[in-house]
C-alpha positions as protocol buffer text, in pm:
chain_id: "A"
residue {
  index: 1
  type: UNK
  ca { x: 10779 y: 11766 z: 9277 }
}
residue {
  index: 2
  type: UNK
  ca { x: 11052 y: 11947 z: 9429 }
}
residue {
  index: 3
  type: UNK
  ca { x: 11386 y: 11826 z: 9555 }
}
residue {
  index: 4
  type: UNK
  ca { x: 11291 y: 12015 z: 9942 }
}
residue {
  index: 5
  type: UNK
  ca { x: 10963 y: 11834 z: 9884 }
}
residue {
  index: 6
  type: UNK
  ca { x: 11084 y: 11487 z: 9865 }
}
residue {
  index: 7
  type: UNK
  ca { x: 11346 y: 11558 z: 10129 }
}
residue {
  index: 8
  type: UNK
  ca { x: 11035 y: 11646 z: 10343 }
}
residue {
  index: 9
  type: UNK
  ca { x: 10812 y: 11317 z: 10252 }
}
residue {
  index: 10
  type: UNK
  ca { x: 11156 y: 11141 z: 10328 }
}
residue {
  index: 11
  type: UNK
  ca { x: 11162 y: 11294 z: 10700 }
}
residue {
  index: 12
  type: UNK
  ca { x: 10797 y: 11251 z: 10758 }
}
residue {
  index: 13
  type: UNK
  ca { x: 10798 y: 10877 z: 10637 }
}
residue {
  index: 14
  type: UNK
  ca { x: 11127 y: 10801 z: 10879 }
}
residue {
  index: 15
  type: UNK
  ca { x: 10962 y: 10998 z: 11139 }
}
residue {
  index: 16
  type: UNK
  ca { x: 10651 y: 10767 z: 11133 }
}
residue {
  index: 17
  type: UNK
  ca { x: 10870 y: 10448 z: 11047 }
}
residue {
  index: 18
  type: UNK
  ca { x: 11086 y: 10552 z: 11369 }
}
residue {
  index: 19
  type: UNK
  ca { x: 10801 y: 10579 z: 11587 }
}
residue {
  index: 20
  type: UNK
  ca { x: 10665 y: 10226 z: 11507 }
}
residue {
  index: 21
  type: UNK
  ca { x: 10983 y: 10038 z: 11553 }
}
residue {
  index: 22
  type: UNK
  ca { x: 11005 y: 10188 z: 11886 }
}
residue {
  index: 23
  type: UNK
  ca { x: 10655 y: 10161 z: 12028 }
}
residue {
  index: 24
  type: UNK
  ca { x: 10673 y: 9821 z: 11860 }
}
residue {
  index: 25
  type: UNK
  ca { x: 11050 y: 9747 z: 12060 }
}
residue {
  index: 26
  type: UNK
  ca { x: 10865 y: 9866 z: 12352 }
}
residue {
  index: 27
  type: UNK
  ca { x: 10568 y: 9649 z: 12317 }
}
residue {
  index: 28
  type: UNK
  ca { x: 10735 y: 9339 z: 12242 }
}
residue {
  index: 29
  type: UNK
  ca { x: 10986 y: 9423 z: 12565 }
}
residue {
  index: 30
  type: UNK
  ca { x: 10674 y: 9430 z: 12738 }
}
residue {
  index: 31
  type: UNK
  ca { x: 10434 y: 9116 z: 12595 }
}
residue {
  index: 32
  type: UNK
  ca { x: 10498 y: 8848 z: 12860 }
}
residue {
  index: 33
  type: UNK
  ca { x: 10363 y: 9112 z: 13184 }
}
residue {
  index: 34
  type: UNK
  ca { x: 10095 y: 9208 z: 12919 }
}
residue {
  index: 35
  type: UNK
  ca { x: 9928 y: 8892 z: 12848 }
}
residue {
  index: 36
  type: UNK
  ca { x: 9973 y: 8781 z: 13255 }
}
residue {
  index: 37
  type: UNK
  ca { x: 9732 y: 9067 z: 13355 }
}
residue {
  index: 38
  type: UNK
  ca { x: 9393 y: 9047 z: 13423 }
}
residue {
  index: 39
  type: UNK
  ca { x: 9203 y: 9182 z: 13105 }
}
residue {
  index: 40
  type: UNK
  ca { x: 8801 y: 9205 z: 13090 }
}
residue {
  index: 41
  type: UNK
  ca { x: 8623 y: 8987 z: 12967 }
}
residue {
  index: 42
  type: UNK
  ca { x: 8522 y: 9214 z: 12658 }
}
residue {
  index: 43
  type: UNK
  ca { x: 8867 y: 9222 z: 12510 }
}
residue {
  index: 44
  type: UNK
  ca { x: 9033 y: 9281 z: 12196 }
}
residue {
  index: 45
  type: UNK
  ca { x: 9176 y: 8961 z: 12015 }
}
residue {
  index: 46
  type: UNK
  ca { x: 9556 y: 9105 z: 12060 }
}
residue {
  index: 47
  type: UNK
  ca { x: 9623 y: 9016 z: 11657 }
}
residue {
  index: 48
  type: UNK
  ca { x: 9390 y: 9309 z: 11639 }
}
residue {
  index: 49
  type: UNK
  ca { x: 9597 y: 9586 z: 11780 }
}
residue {
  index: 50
  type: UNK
  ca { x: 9894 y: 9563 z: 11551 }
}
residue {
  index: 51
  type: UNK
  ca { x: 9654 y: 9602 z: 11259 }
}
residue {
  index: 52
  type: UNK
  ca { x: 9513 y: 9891 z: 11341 }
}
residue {
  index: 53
  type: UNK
  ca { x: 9802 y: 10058 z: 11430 }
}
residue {
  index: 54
  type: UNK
  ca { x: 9972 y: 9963 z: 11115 }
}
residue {
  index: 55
  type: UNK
  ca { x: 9644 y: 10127 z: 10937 }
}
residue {
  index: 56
  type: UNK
  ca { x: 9697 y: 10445 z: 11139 }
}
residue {
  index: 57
  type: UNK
  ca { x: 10102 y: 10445 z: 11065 }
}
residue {
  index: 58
  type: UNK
  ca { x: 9984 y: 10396 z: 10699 }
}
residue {
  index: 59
  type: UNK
  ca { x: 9730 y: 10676 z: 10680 }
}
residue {
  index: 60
  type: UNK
  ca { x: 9981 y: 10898 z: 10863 }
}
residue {
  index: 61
  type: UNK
  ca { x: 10243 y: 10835 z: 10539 }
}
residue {
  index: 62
  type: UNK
  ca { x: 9988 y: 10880 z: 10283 }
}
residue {
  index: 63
  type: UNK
  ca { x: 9858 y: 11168 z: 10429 }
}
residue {
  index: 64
  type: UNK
  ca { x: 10171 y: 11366 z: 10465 }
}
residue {
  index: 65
  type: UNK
  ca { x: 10294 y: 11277 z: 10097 }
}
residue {
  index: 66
  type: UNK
  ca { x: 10003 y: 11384 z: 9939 }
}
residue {
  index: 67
  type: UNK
  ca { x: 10029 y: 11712 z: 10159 }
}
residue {
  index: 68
  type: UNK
  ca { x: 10375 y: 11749 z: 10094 }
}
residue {
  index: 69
  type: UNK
  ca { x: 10343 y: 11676 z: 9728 }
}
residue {
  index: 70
  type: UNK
  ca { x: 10085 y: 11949 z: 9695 }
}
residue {
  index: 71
  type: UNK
  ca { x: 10284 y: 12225 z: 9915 }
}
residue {
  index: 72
  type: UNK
  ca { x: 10365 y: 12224 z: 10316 }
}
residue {
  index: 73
  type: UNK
  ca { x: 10199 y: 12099 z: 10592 }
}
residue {
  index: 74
  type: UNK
  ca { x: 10134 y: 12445 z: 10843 }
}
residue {
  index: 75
  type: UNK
  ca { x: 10387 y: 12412 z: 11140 }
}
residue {
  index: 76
  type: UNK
  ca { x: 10157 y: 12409 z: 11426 }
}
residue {
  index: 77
  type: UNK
  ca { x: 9981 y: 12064 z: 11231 }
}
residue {
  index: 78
  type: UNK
  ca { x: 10360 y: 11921 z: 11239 }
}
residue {
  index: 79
  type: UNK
  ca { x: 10429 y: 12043 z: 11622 }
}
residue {
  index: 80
  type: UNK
  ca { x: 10102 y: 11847 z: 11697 }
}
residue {
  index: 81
  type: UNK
  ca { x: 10224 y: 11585 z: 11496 }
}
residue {
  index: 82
  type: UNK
  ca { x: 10528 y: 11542 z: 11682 }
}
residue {
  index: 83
  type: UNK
  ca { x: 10373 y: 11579 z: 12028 }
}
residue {
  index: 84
  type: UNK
  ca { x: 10108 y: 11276 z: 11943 }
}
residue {
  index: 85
  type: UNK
  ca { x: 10449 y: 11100 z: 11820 }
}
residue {
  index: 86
  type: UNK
  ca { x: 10631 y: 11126 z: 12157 }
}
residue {
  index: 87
  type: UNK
  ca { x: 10325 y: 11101 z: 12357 }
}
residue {
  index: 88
  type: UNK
  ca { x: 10301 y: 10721 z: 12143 }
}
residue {
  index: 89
  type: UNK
  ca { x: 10628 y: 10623 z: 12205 }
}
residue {
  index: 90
  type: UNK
  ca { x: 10627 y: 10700 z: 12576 }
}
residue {
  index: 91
  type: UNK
  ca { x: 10295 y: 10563 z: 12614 }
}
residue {
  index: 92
  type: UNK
  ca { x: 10406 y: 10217 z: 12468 }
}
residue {
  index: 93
  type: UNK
  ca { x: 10767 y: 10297 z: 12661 }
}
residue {
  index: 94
  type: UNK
  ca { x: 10586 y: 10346 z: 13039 }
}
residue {
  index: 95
  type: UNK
  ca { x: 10329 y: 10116 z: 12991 }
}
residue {
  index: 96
  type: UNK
  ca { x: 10454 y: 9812 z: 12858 }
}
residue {
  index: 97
  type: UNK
  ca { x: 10833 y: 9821 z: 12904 }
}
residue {
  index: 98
  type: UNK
  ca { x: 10831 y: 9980 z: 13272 }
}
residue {
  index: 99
  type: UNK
  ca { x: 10507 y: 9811 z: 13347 }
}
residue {
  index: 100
  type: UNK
  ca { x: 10367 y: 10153 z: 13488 }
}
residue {
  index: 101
  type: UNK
  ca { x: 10018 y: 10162 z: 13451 }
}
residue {
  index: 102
  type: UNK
  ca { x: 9905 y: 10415 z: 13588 }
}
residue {
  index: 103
  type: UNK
  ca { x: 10218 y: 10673 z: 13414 }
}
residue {
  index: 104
  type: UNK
  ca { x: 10076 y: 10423 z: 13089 }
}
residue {
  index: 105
  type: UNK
  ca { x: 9725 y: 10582 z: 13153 }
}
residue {
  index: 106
  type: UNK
  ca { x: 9853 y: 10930 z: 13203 }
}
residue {
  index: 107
  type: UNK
  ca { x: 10021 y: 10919 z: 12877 }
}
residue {
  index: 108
  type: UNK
  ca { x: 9751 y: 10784 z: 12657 }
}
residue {
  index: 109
  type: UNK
  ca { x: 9556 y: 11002 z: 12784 }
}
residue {
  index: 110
  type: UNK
  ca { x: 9717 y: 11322 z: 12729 }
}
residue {
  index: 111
  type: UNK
  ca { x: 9806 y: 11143 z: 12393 }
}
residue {
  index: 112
  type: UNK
  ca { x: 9403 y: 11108 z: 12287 }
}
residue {
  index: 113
  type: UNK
  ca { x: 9424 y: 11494 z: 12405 }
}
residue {
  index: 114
  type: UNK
  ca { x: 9676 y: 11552 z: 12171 }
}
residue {
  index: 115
  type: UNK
  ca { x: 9533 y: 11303 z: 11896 }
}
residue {
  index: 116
  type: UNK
  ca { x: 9190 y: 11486 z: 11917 }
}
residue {
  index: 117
  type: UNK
  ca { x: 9362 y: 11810 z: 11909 }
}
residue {
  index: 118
  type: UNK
  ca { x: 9523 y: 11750 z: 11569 }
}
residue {
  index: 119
  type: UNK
  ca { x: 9227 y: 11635 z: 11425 }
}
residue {
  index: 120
  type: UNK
  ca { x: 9105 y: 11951 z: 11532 }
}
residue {
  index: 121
  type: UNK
  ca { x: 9354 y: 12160 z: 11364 }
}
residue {
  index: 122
  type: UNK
  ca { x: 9406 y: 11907 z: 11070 }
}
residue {
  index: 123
  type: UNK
  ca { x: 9034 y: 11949 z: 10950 }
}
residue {
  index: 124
  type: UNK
  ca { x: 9102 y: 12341 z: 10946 }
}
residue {
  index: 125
  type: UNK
  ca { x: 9324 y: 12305 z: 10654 }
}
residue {
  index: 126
  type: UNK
  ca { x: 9210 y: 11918 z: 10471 }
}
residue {
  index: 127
  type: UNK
  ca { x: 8895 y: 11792 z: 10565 }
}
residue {
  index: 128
  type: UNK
  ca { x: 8946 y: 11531 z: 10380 }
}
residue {
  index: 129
  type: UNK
  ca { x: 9282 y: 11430 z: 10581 }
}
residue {
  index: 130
  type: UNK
  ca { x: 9127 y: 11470 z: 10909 }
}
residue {
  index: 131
  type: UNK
  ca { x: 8782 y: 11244 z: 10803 }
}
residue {
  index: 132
  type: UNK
  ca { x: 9084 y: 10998 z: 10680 }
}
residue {
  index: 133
  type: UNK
  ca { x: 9297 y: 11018 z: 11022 }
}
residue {
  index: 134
  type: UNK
  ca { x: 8983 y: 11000 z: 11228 }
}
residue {
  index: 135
  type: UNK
  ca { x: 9044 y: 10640 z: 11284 }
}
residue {
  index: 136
  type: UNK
  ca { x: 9366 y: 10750 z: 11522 }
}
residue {
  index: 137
  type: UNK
  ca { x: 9143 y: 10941 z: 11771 }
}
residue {
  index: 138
  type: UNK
  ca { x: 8885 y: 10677 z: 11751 }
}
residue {
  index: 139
  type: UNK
  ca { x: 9109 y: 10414 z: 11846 }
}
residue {
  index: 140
  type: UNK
  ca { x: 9293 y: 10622 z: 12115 }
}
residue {
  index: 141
  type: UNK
  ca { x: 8966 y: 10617 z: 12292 }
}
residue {
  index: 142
  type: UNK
  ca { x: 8930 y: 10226 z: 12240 }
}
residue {
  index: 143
  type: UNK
  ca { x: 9283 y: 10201 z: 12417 }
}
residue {
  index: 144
  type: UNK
  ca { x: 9232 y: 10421 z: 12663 }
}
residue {
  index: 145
  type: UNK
  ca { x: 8938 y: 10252 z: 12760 }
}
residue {
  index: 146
  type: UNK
  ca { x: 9128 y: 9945 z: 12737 }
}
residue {
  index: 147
  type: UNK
  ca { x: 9403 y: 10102 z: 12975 }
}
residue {
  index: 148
  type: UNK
  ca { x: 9180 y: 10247 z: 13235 }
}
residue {
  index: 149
  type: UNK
  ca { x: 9006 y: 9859 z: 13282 }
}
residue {
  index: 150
  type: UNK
  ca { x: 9378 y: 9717 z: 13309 }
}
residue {
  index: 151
  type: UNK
  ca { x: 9471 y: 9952 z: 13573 }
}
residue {
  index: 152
  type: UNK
  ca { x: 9124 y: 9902 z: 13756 }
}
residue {
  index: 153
  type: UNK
  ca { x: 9152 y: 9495 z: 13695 }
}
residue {
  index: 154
  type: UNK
  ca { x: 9533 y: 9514 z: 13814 }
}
């Protein structure tokens, strides 16, 4: 592998490691207004959540080193990348830290957009790496839906 190669996994894997710590600072800011609000009574058990984002996180990584390892991801995949990274962040940043939830909605909803988008244009080039990071879209509709019934409940 080359040296720009590994300087590139290196990015991607702070990149990723950079968004969790901050959606996670901004959750955990956020976890006493949380768990006072009035959630259906379908809900997910909150030890859940953390899982599957770690999953997601984790397919993200292994993704982009194998795709790095084997040549360079196409820009537009890494714009859309990026967007679905700052759409997280803010996401976890207006709804649980400012306690906006209707901004919170707006935001994870443009993010599922933008999650469904790069599957989209990930599947052009790896099928295989858009069948793996299928589970992000998937659960971006789960929390949506789990947003929407907050904002309706609250």
């Amino acid at each position: 592998m080359e040296k720009s190669q590994t300087k590139k996994i290196i990015i991607s894997f702070a990149v990723i490691l950079l968004v969790a710590v901050l959606g996670g600072i901004f959750v955990y800011i956020g976890m006493d207004w949380y768990n006072e609000l009035t959630k259906p009574t379908e809900w997910i058990p909150n030890i859940v959540i953390p899982i599957v984002w770690t999953i997601i996180y984790i397919a993200f990584a292994v993704i982009n080193f194998l795709w790095f390892k084997h040549g360079d991801i196409p820009k537009p995949t890494i714009i859309l990348m990026l967007i679905n990274a700052v759409l997280n962040v803010l996401w976890c940043l207006t709804f649980f830290t400012l306690n906006l939830l209707l901004i919170g909605n707006i935001m994870i909803l443009l993010n599922l957009i933008a999650g469904f988008a790069l599957i989209v244009d990930i599947f052009k080039y790896k099928k295989v790496f858009a069948y793996i990071l299928s589970i992000y879209p998937i659960w971006l509709c789960i929390a949506t839906t789990l947003n929407l019934a907050l904002w309706i409940l609250n």
